[in-house]
Coordinates of C-alpha atoms in Angstrom, one line a residue:
Chain A
M1 CA -94.1 31.2 73.6
W2 CA -94.6 32.6 70.0
R3 CA -91.0 31.6 69.2
V4 CA -91.6 28.0 70.3
T5 CA -94.9 27.8 68.4
I6 CA -93.3 29.2 65.2
L7 CA -90.4 26.8 65.6
V8 CA -92.7 23.8 66.0
L9 CA -94.8 24.7 63.1
A10 CA -91.8 25.3 60.9
A11 CA -90.3 22.0 62.0
I12 CA -93.5 20.2 61.1
Y13 CA -93.7 21.9 57.8
F14 CA -90.1 21.1 56.8
L15 CA -89.5 17.8 58.6
G16 CA -92.9 16.2 58.1
P17 CA -92.6 15.6 54.4
L18 CA -89.0 14.4 54.9
A19 CA -90.1 11.9 57.6
A20 CA -92.9 10.7 55.3
S21 CA -90.5 10.3 52.4
L22 CA -88.0 8.5 54.5
R23 CA -90.7 6.2 55.9
F24 CA -92.0 5.5 52.3
S25 CA -88.5 4.8 51.0
L26 CA -88.0 2.1 53.6
V27 CA -91.1 0.1 52.3
Q28 CA -89.7 -2.5 49.9
S29 CA -91.4 -3.9 46.8
N30 CA -92.5 -7.0 48.8
G31 CA -94.3 -4.8 51.3
K32 CA -91.8 -5.4 54.2
D33 CA -89.6 -2.7 55.8
G34 CA -85.9 -2.6 54.8
F35 CA -83.2 -0.9 52.8
G36 CA -84.0 -2.6 49.6
N37 CA -84.7 0.5 47.6
Y38 CA -81.4 2.1 48.8
S39 CA -79.5 -1.1 48.0
R40 CA -80.9 -1.1 44.4
V41 CA -80.0 2.6 44.0
L42 CA -76.5 2.1 45.2
H43 CA -75.9 -1.0 43.1
D44 CA -77.3 0.6 39.9
G45 CA -74.2 1.1 37.6
A46 CA -76.0 3.5 35.3
L47 CA -76.8 5.8 38.2
A48 CA -73.3 5.7 39.6
N49 CA -71.9 6.5 36.1
A50 CA -74.3 9.4 35.7
L51 CA -73.4 10.7 39.2
W52 CA -69.7 10.5 38.3
T53 CA -70.3 12.4 35.0
S54 CA -72.3 15.1 36.8
L55 CA -69.6 15.5 39.4
E56 CA -66.9 15.8 36.7
I57 CA -69.1 18.5 34.9
A58 CA -69.6 20.2 38.2
A59 CA -65.9 20.3 39.0
I60 CA -64.9 21.6 35.6
T61 CA -67.8 24.1 35.5
T62 CA -66.8 25.4 38.9
G63 CA -63.1 25.7 38.0
I64 CA -63.8 27.6 34.7
L65 CA -66.3 29.9 36.5
L66 CA -63.8 30.9 39.2
V67 CA -60.9 31.3 36.9
L68 CA -63.1 33.5 34.6
M69 CA -65.1 35.4 37.2
L70 CA -62.8 36.2 40.1
P71 CA -60.3 38.2 38.0
T72 CA -63.3 39.8 36.1
V73 CA -64.9 40.9 39.3
V74 CA -61.6 42.3 40.7
W75 CA -61.0 44.1 37.4
V76 CA -64.5 45.6 37.3
R77 CA -64.2 46.8 40.8
L78 CA -60.8 48.3 40.3
R79 CA -60.8 49.7 36.8
L80 CA -64.4 49.8 35.6
P81 CA -66.5 50.6 38.7
R82 CA -68.9 52.7 36.6
L83 CA -69.7 49.6 34.5
A84 CA -70.5 47.4 37.5
L85 CA -74.2 47.9 37.2
L86 CA -74.2 47.2 33.5
I87 CA -72.2 44.0 34.0
E88 CA -74.5 42.9 36.8
T89 CA -77.4 43.4 34.5
V90 CA -75.8 41.5 31.7
S91 CA -74.9 38.7 34.1
V92 CA -78.6 38.2 34.9
L93 CA -79.5 37.3 31.3
P94 CA -78.9 33.6 31.7
I95 CA -81.6 33.6 34.4
V96 CA -84.0 35.4 32.1
I97 CA -83.6 33.0 29.2
P98 CA -85.4 29.7 30.0
P99 CA -83.1 26.6 29.9
I100 CA -85.5 25.0 27.4
V101 CA -84.7 27.7 24.9
M102 CA -81.0 27.0 25.2
G103 CA -81.7 23.2 25.1
A104 CA -83.8 23.5 22.0
G105 CA -81.2 25.6 20.3
L106 CA -78.5 23.2 21.2
A107 CA -80.6 20.3 19.9
E108 CA -81.0 22.1 16.6
L109 CA -77.2 22.7 16.5
Q110 CA -76.5 19.1 17.3
L111 CA -78.9 18.0 14.5
H112 CA -77.3 20.2 11.8
A113 CA -73.7 20.4 13.0
G114 CA -71.0 19.0 10.8
S115 CA -69.0 16.1 12.0
A116 CA -66.2 18.3 13.2
I117 CA -68.4 20.2 15.6
D118 CA -70.3 17.1 16.5
S119 CA -67.1 15.2 17.5
A120 CA -65.6 18.3 19.3
L121 CA -68.6 19.4 21.2
F122 CA -71.3 16.7 21.4
A123 CA -69.1 13.6 21.7
S124 CA -69.4 13.6 25.5
P125 CA -71.7 15.2 28.0
I126 CA -68.7 17.0 29.6
S127 CA -67.7 18.9 26.5
A128 CA -71.4 19.5 25.4
L129 CA -72.9 20.7 28.7
T130 CA -70.0 22.4 30.6
P131 CA -69.9 25.6 28.5
F132 CA -73.6 26.1 28.9
Y133 CA -73.6 25.3 32.6
V134 CA -70.8 27.9 33.0
I135 CA -73.2 30.4 31.4
L136 CA -76.1 29.3 33.5
A137 CA -74.1 29.5 36.8
L138 CA -72.6 32.9 35.9
P139 CA -75.2 35.1 37.6
F140 CA -74.8 33.3 40.9
A141 CA -71.0 33.2 40.7
Y142 CA -70.8 36.9 39.8
R143 CA -73.0 38.0 42.7
S144 CA -71.3 35.8 45.3
L145 CA -67.8 36.9 44.3
D146 CA -68.9 40.5 44.0
V147 CA -70.2 40.5 47.5
G148 CA -66.9 39.0 48.8
V149 CA -64.7 41.4 46.9
R150 CA -66.8 44.4 48.1
A151 CA -66.3 43.3 51.7
I152 CA -62.5 43.8 51.5
D153 CA -60.5 47.0 50.9
L154 CA -59.7 45.8 47.4
R155 CA -57.7 48.8 46.2
T156 CA -55.5 49.1 49.2
L157 CA -54.7 45.4 49.2
V158 CA -54.0 45.4 45.5
D159 CA -51.7 48.5 45.8
A160 CA -50.0 47.0 48.8
A161 CA -49.3 43.7 47.1
R162 CA -48.2 45.4 43.8
S163 CA -45.8 47.7 45.7
L164 CA -44.3 44.7 47.3
G165 CA -43.6 43.2 43.9
A166 CA -46.6 40.8 43.4
S167 CA -47.7 40.0 39.8
W168 CA -51.4 40.0 39.1
F169 CA -51.5 36.2 39.2
T170 CA -49.8 36.2 42.7
L171 CA -52.1 39.0 43.8
I172 CA -55.2 37.1 42.9
T173 CA -54.1 33.7 44.2
R174 CA -52.3 34.7 47.4
V175 CA -54.0 37.9 48.5
I176 CA -57.5 38.2 47.0
L177 CA -58.5 34.5 46.9
P178 CA -57.7 33.8 50.6
N179 CA -59.7 36.8 51.7
V180 CA -62.8 36.0 49.7
R181 CA -62.6 32.3 50.3
T182 CA -66.1 32.1 51.7
A183 CA -67.5 33.9 48.7
V184 CA -65.6 31.6 46.4
L185 CA -67.0 28.5 48.3
T186 CA -70.5 30.0 48.0
A187 CA -70.1 30.5 44.3
A188 CA -68.8 26.9 44.0
S189 CA -71.6 25.4 45.9
L190 CA -74.2 27.2 43.8
A191 CA -72.5 26.1 40.6
I192 CA -72.4 22.5 41.9
A193 CA -76.0 22.6 43.0
L194 CA -77.0 23.9 39.6
V195 CA -75.1 21.1 37.7
L196 CA -76.6 18.5 40.0
A197 CA -80.1 19.7 39.4
E198 CA -80.2 20.8 35.7
V199 CA -82.3 18.4 33.8
V200 CA -83.8 20.3 30.9
I201 CA -80.7 20.9 28.7
A202 CA -79.1 17.5 29.5
G203 CA -82.4 15.7 29.0
T204 CA -83.1 17.5 25.7
L205 CA -79.7 16.5 24.4
L206 CA -80.2 12.9 25.7
Y207 CA -77.2 12.8 28.0
D208 CA -77.3 10.6 31.1
T209 CA -76.4 13.0 33.8
Y210 CA -77.3 12.4 37.5
P211 CA -80.5 14.6 37.5
V212 CA -81.7 13.0 34.2
E213 CA -81.1 9.5 35.6
L214 CA -83.0 10.5 38.7
V215 CA -86.0 11.5 36.7
N216 CA -85.8 8.4 34.5
Q217 CA -85.6 6.0 37.5
G218 CA -88.2 7.9 39.4
Q219 CA -90.7 7.3 36.6
Q220 CA -90.3 3.5 36.8
D221 CA -90.5 2.8 40.6
A222 CA -92.0 5.1 43.3
G223 CA -90.0 3.5 46.0
I224 CA -86.7 4.1 44.2
A225 CA -87.8 7.6 43.3
V226 CA -88.3 8.5 46.9
A227 CA -85.1 6.8 48.0
L228 CA -83.2 8.8 45.3
S229 CA -84.8 12.0 46.6
V230 CA -83.7 11.2 50.2
L231 CA -80.2 10.3 49.0
S232 CA -80.0 13.5 46.9
L233 CA -81.1 15.6 49.9
A234 CA -78.4 13.9 52.0
I235 CA -75.7 14.5 49.4
T236 CA -76.8 18.2 49.1
W237 CA -76.7 18.6 52.9
L238 CA -73.3 16.9 53.1
L239 CA -72.0 19.3 50.4
L240 CA -73.3 22.4 52.1
F241 CA -72.1 21.2 55.4
G242 CA -68.6 20.6 53.9
I243 CA -68.6 24.1 52.3
S244 CA -69.8 25.7 55.5
F245 CA -67.0 23.8 57.4
L246 CA -64.4 24.9 54.9
G247 CA -65.8 28.5 55.1
N248 CA -65.4 28.5 58.9
R249 CA -61.8 27.4 58.5
A250 CA -61.2 30.1 55.9
G251 CA -58.4 31.7 57.9
P252 CA -58.4 34.0 60.8
T253 CA -59.8 37.0 59.0
R254 CA -62.7 39.1 60.3
V255 CA -63.9 39.3 56.7
G256 CA -64.1 35.5 56.4
R257 CA -66.0 35.3 59.7
L258 CA -68.4 38.0 58.8
L259 CA -69.3 36.3 55.5
Chain B
M1 CA -30.1 50.9 52.6
S2 CA -29.2 54.1 50.9
G3 CA -31.3 56.8 49.3
V4 CA -31.6 57.6 45.7
A5 CA -32.7 60.9 44.0
V6 CA -36.2 61.2 42.8
H7 CA -37.2 63.7 40.1
L8 CA -40.7 64.4 38.9
D9 CA -40.6 66.2 35.6
G10 CA -43.7 68.1 34.4
L11 CA -46.1 65.5 35.8
T12 CA -49.7 66.1 34.7
R13 CA -52.7 63.9 35.5
R14 CA -56.2 64.6 34.4
F15 CA -59.4 62.9 35.4
G16 CA -61.9 63.9 32.7
A17 CA -62.2 67.7 32.9
L18 CA -60.4 67.8 36.3
T19 CA -56.7 68.4 36.3
A20 CA -55.5 66.7 39.5
L21 CA -51.9 67.5 38.9
D22 CA -50.7 70.2 36.6
D23 CA -47.1 70.2 35.4
L24 CA -45.5 69.3 38.7
D25 CA -41.7 69.5 39.0
L26 CA -40.2 68.1 42.1
D27 CA -36.8 67.0 43.2
V28 CA -36.2 64.8 46.3
A29 CA -32.6 64.5 47.3
P30 CA -31.1 61.1 48.3
G31 CA -32.1 60.3 51.9
E32 CA -34.4 63.2 52.2
L33 CA -37.9 63.1 53.7
L34 CA -40.1 65.4 51.7
A35 CA -43.6 66.0 52.8
L36 CA -46.3 67.0 50.4
L37 CA -48.9 69.0 52.3
G38 CA -52.2 70.2 51.1
P39 CA -56.0 70.0 51.5
S40 CA -58.1 67.2 50.0
G41 CA -58.0 67.2 46.2
C42 CA -54.9 69.3 45.9
G43 CA -53.1 66.5 44.0
K44 CA -50.6 65.3 46.6
T45 CA -51.9 61.7 46.6
T46 CA -52.0 61.7 42.8
A47 CA -48.3 62.7 42.8
L48 CA -47.5 59.9 45.2
R49 CA -49.5 57.3 43.2
L50 CA -47.7 58.4 40.0
L51 CA -44.4 58.0 41.7
G52 CA -45.4 54.6 43.1
G53 CA -46.5 53.4 39.6
F54 CA -50.2 52.9 40.7
D55 CA -51.3 55.4 38.0
R56 CA -50.0 56.7 34.7
P57 CA -49.3 60.4 34.0
D58 CA -50.9 62.1 31.0
A59 CA -47.7 64.0 30.6
G60 CA -44.3 64.2 32.3
R61 CA -41.7 61.7 33.6
V62 CA -40.8 60.0 36.8
M63 CA -37.1 59.6 37.3
V64 CA -35.7 57.5 40.2
G65 CA -31.9 57.2 40.7
G66 CA -31.5 58.7 37.2
A67 CA -33.6 56.1 35.5
D68 CA -36.9 56.8 33.8
V69 CA -39.5 54.6 35.5
T70 CA -42.6 56.3 34.1
D71 CA -43.7 53.2 32.2
M72 CA -42.6 50.7 34.8
P73 CA -45.4 48.9 36.6
A74 CA -45.7 49.3 40.4
N75 CA -44.5 45.8 41.1
R76 CA -41.1 46.5 39.5
R77 CA -40.4 49.9 40.9
D78 CA -38.8 48.8 44.1
M79 CA -40.7 51.2 46.3
G80 CA -42.2 50.5 49.8
M81 CA -45.5 52.1 50.6
V82 CA -47.5 52.6 53.8
F83 CA -51.1 53.5 53.2
Q84 CA -53.7 55.6 55.0
A85 CA -56.1 52.6 55.3
Y86 CA -54.9 49.5 57.1
S87 CA -53.3 47.5 54.4
L88 CA -52.1 44.4 56.0
F89 CA -53.2 41.2 54.3
P90 CA -55.9 39.9 56.7
N91 CA -55.1 36.2 56.0
M92 CA -51.4 36.5 57.1
D93 CA -49.9 37.2 60.5
A94 CA -47.5 40.0 61.0
R95 CA -44.5 37.9 60.1
K96 CA -45.9 36.6 56.9
N97 CA -47.1 40.1 55.9
V98 CA -43.5 41.3 56.4
Q99 CA -42.1 38.3 54.5
F100 CA -44.5 38.8 51.5
G101 CA -42.3 41.2 49.6
L102 CA -39.2 39.1 50.3
R103 CA -41.1 36.0 49.0
M104 CA -41.8 37.9 45.8
R105 CA -38.0 38.5 45.5
K106 CA -37.4 34.7 45.9
M107 CA -35.5 35.1 49.1
G108 CA -34.9 31.8 51.0
A109 CA -37.0 30.9 54.0
A110 CA -34.2 31.3 56.6
Q111 CA -33.3 34.7 55.2
R112 CA -36.9 35.8 55.1
N113 CA -37.4 34.8 58.7
A114 CA -34.3 36.6 59.9
R115 CA -35.2 39.8 57.9
A116 CA -38.8 39.7 59.2
E117 CA -37.5 39.4 62.8
E118 CA -35.1 42.3 62.2
V119 CA -37.6 44.8 60.8
L120 CA -40.3 43.9 63.3
A121 CA -37.8 44.5 66.0
L122 CA -37.0 47.8 64.3
V123 CA -40.6 48.9 64.8
G124 CA -40.8 47.4 68.2
L125 CA -43.1 44.5 67.4
A126 CA -40.8 41.5 67.6
D127 CA -43.2 40.0 70.1
H128 CA -46.2 40.4 67.8
A129 CA -44.8 38.4 64.8
G130 CA -47.5 35.7 65.2
H131 CA -50.4 38.1 65.6
Y132 CA -53.0 38.5 62.8
P133 CA -54.0 42.1 61.7
Y134 CA -57.3 41.9 63.7
Q135 CA -55.3 41.1 66.8
L136 CA -53.3 44.3 66.5
S137 CA -54.2 47.9 67.3
G138 CA -54.3 50.5 64.6
G139 CA -50.9 51.8 65.6
Q140 CA -49.4 48.3 65.6
Q141 CA -50.9 47.6 62.2
Q142 CA -49.3 50.7 60.8
R143 CA -46.0 49.7 62.4
V144 CA -46.2 46.3 60.8
A145 CA -47.1 48.0 57.4
L146 CA -43.9 50.1 57.9
A147 CA -41.9 47.1 58.6
R148 CA -43.3 45.3 55.6
A149 CA -42.4 48.3 53.4
L150 CA -38.9 48.5 54.8
A151 CA -38.2 44.8 54.7
I152 CA -37.7 44.8 50.9
E153 CA -35.1 47.6 51.3
P154 CA -36.9 49.8 48.8
S155 CA -35.1 52.6 47.0
V156 CA -37.9 55.0 47.9
L157 CA -40.4 54.9 50.8
L158 CA -43.9 56.3 50.1
L159 CA -46.1 57.3 53.0
D160 CA -49.7 58.1 52.1
E161 CA -51.2 59.7 55.3
P162 CA -50.1 56.7 57.3
L163 CA -51.0 58.3 60.6
S164 CA -54.4 59.9 59.9
A165 CA -56.5 56.9 61.2
L166 CA -54.7 56.9 64.5
D167 CA -55.5 58.7 67.7
A168 CA -53.4 61.7 68.7
R169 CA -51.1 60.0 71.2
V170 CA -50.2 57.1 68.9
R171 CA -49.9 59.5 66.0
H172 CA -47.2 61.6 67.8
Q173 CA -45.3 58.5 68.9
L174 CA -45.4 56.8 65.5
R175 CA -44.5 60.0 63.7
A176 CA -41.3 60.2 65.8
E177 CA -40.6 56.6 65.2
I178 CA -41.0 56.9 61.4
R179 CA -38.6 59.8 61.3
A180 CA -36.0 58.0 63.5
V181 CA -36.2 54.9 61.3
Q182 CA -36.0 57.0 58.1
Q183 CA -33.0 58.9 59.3
R184 CA -31.3 55.7 60.5
L185 CA -31.7 54.0 57.2
G186 CA -31.2 57.1 55.1
I187 CA -34.0 56.2 52.7
T188 CA -35.5 58.7 50.3
T189 CA -39.1 59.3 51.5
L190 CA -42.1 61.0 50.2
F191 CA -44.7 61.7 52.9
V192 CA -48.2 62.9 51.9
T193 CA -50.3 64.5 54.6
H194 CA -53.0 67.1 55.1
D195 CA -51.8 67.7 58.6
Q196 CA -49.5 70.7 58.7
A197 CA -48.2 70.0 62.1
E198 CA -47.3 66.5 61.0
A199 CA -45.5 67.8 57.8
L200 CA -43.6 70.5 59.7
S201 CA -42.4 68.2 62.4
I202 CA -41.3 65.3 60.4
A203 CA -39.9 66.6 57.1
D204 CA -36.6 67.9 55.8
R205 CA -38.6 70.0 53.3
V206 CA -42.3 70.6 52.9
G207 CA -44.1 71.1 49.6
V208 CA -47.4 72.8 49.9
M209 CA -49.8 71.9 47.1
H210 CA -53.0 73.6 46.0
D211 CA -55.2 72.8 43.0
G212 CA -52.6 70.5 41.4
H213 CA -49.8 73.0 41.7
L214 CA -46.8 73.2 44.1
E215 CA -47.3 76.6 45.8
Q216 CA -44.1 76.5 47.8
L217 CA -41.3 74.2 48.5
G218 CA -38.9 74.9 51.4
T219 CA -37.8 73.9 54.9
P220 CA -40.5 73.8 57.5
E221 CA -39.2 77.1 58.9
E222 CA -39.3 78.8 55.5
V223 CA -42.8 77.6 54.8
Y224 CA -44.1 78.7 58.2
D225 CA -42.2 81.9 58.7
R226 CA -42.0 83.1 55.1
P227 CA -45.0 81.7 53.2
A228 CA -44.7 82.4 49.5
T229 CA -48.4 82.9 48.9
P230 CA -51.5 83.8 51.0
F231 CA -52.7 80.2 50.5
V232 CA -49.6 78.8 52.1
A233 CA -49.8 81.3 54.9
E234 CA -53.4 80.4 55.7
F235 CA -53.0 76.6 55.2
V236 CA -49.9 76.3 57.3
G237 CA -50.8 77.4 60.8
T238 CA -53.4 79.9 61.8
M239 CA -53.4 83.4 60.2
N240 CA -55.1 86.7 61.0
R241 CA -56.1 89.1 58.2
V242 CA -55.7 92.7 59.3
A243 CA -55.7 96.0 57.5
G244 CA -52.3 97.8 57.0
R245 CA -51.1 100.9 55.3
V246 CA -48.2 101.0 52.9
L247 CA -45.3 103.2 54.1
P248 CA -42.2 104.3 52.2
G249 CA -39.2 102.0 51.9
G250 CA -41.1 98.7 51.7
R251 CA -42.7 99.0 55.1
L252 CA -46.2 98.7 56.5
E253 CA -48.1 100.2 59.3
V254 CA -50.1 97.5 61.0
L255 CA -52.0 98.0 64.3
G256 CA -49.8 101.0 65.1
S257 CA -46.5 99.1 64.4
S258 CA -44.1 99.6 61.5
L259 CA -43.1 96.3 59.8
N260 CA -41.2 95.0 56.8
A261 CA -43.6 94.2 54.0
I262 CA -43.3 90.8 52.4
G263 CA -44.9 90.8 49.0
G264 CA -47.4 93.5 47.9
D265 CA -45.1 94.9 45.3
G266 CA -46.7 97.6 43.2
Q267 CA -48.9 98.9 46.1
Q268 CA -49.0 102.6 46.2
Q269 CA -47.6 104.4 49.2
G270 CA -50.5 105.3 51.6
S271 CA -52.8 102.7 50.1
M272 CA -54.6 100.2 52.4
V273 CA -53.7 96.5 52.0
E274 CA -54.7 93.3 53.7
V275 CA -51.9 91.9 55.8
L276 CA -51.5 88.3 57.2
V277 CA -50.2 88.1 60.8
R278 CA -49.9 84.9 62.8
P279 CA -51.5 84.7 66.3
E280 CA -48.2 84.2 68.0
A281 CA -47.0 87.5 66.4
L282 CA -49.7 89.5 68.2
E283 CA -49.8 90.6 71.8
A284 CA -52.8 91.7 73.8
V285 CA -52.1 94.1 76.7
A286 CA -54.8 95.0 79.2
D287 CA -55.6 98.7 78.6
E288 CA -58.9 100.4 79.4
D289 CA -58.1 102.8 76.5
G290 CA -57.2 100.0 74.1
H291 CA -59.0 99.5 70.8
A292 CA -60.2 95.9 71.2
T293 CA -62.3 93.8 73.5
V294 CA -61.5 90.2 74.5
T295 CA -64.4 88.0 73.5
E296 CA -63.1 84.5 74.2
R297 CA -60.2 82.7 75.9
T298 CA -59.3 79.1 75.2
F299 CA -56.9 77.1 77.3
L300 CA -54.6 75.0 75.0
G301 CA -52.1 73.8 77.5
S302 CA -48.8 75.7 77.2
L303 CA -50.7 78.3 75.1
T304 CA -53.9 80.2 75.6
R305 CA -55.7 81.5 72.5
I306 CA -57.4 84.8 73.0
R307 CA -60.0 86.1 70.5
V308 CA -60.4 89.8 70.4
T309 CA -62.7 92.1 68.5
L310 CA -61.3 95.4 67.3
D311 CA -63.4 98.4 67.5
D312 CA -63.8 98.4 63.7
G313 CA -65.4 94.9 64.0
A314 CA -62.5 92.8 62.9
D315 CA -61.8 89.6 64.9
L316 CA -58.2 88.6 65.7
L317 CA -56.7 85.4 67.3
I318 CA -53.8 85.9 69.6
D319 CA -51.7 83.1 71.1
A320 CA -50.1 83.9 74.4
A321 CA -48.0 81.7 76.7
T322 CA -50.3 80.4 79.4
R323 CA -49.7 82.4 82.6
R324 CA -51.6 84.3 85.3
G325 CA -52.9 87.7 84.4
L326 CA -54.0 87.1 80.9
P327 CA -57.0 89.3 80.0
E328 CA -60.4 87.8 80.7
P329 CA -63.4 87.9 78.2
G330 CA -64.9 91.4 78.3
A331 CA -61.6 93.1 79.2
R332 CA -60.5 96.1 77.0
V333 CA -57.0 95.5 75.5
G334 CA -54.5 97.0 73.2
V335 CA -53.2 94.8 70.4
R336 CA -49.7 95.1 68.9
V337 CA -47.6 93.2 66.5
T338 CA -44.4 91.6 67.9
S339 CA -42.9 90.3 64.7
E340 CA -40.8 92.4 62.3
D341 CA -42.4 91.2 59.1
A342 CA -45.9 90.9 57.7
L343 CA -47.1 89.3 54.5
V344 CA -49.3 91.4 52.2
S345 CA -52.2 89.4 50.9
G346 CA -53.5 92.0 48.5
P347 CA -55.4 95.3 48.3
S348 CA -57.6 95.9 51.3
T349 CA -61.2 94.9 50.7
P350 CA -63.9 97.0 52.3

């Protein structure tokens, strides 16, 4: 009985606002019910461009993170286990420093940078934001990958692969990566979620990324704002569902299933 | 597949203040199976890891087939290894595990398949080629790991306590299989274990290690019957410590018997020494006037282990073939030595 009660209360708590948002988003500017708000959102070229830019940044950020962090985590666990705690602590720093500090610093750099730096770094939102999103996502990626690597018998797998002639690149890509695939997907999903939600730095530097566009549009029309929220939620759910689906197909390993 | 000679020359490895391996010299003949035996921390696995290229020595050289491979990374040493922990790649089935090393050597798919089938058949797992590690028992996983190590036709096979995670029955069976395969292929093999029965039963020669040193290297019979040091005597098999008296002509008086003394040079005639005697070299005979009392009797199958307490308080273990009429606990017995030799451990301690 208690379980049912708690379940019902939780459902009301979580689904109630969602249902209300959905209902509100279906009220058009003329007062009638319909998909007018969604139609306007989907046909808004600026929003589509911003979404595309953010997805590009998310993909590049995720790629750089994984290429940097997976070998790092493996190396730390294999060769520098005593430094693991120190590196974990250092990796938390991006969380401790507020994004507005980084954004203000970047704005200052943008203001006083020479033309060379300006054209190399600030010419596009991808080159300007990606390096900093990599730093912001680093704590989440490090922890996810570390959990995955700790769940396998790393040293034995490494020694076995090396004794069979594998190079470090082959070892990482063919032995380690498939066995920590769920952790990699988790790190990727966190990085993507961060990029699709980060508004402070992008907004400060005046780049039109998806979250910045969401905020801008939301300030102009309440109906569109709520429709955007519902769409964002749906995109996030789809993303997590996709990652969960890929994780469940992460090969017939017990490790993969446990994670 | 043919074996090559392995020579470890003055290998030393330190971890901080700890010297795990101290100036180890070791020769393994082509096609030989040499077991390194010793307790945890004696340096045997360190020696194996140095040979395999998984670690670098602080001093010394590793020679394989006459070539110095000390600075060669593990992936270029051409050595197969079976580990103590289950080391199969969880994301690959048995066939792909076996093919992994062949793929690294750029072998074609058809050849890889044929070779994988061949070595899986060699270890009796041809029917399990499509099974993933979690679908295999511990013994089967180690067989696949052996097949994977053999598939690349390595110049040297390294076995790092590959049987220690298995139950006794599988361990005995796989031990015999490893030996049979090794002899059939004639591959030079270094086998590391802390199990003396395993080392004695499988190896051509056994090296007993202690504190980073090689205490004795010899055939299993030599190591067991003529241990070079008290440590070897006590680590390999069970050993009793009894008091003996030095007699003229290199002989000892132990429990009323006169024996050839091994070691103990420099002991004065008539002095008391501590002597090491194996349980199977003692015999307990029921005797009301004997100088010992049976305190325990343990059935071990073909053998029965009898614990007796001498009247001077010393405890002895005696192994006797299981039969009717062995003395019961509480019975008075006489104890005598049936062997002709005894190893002197050192001066007798009060």
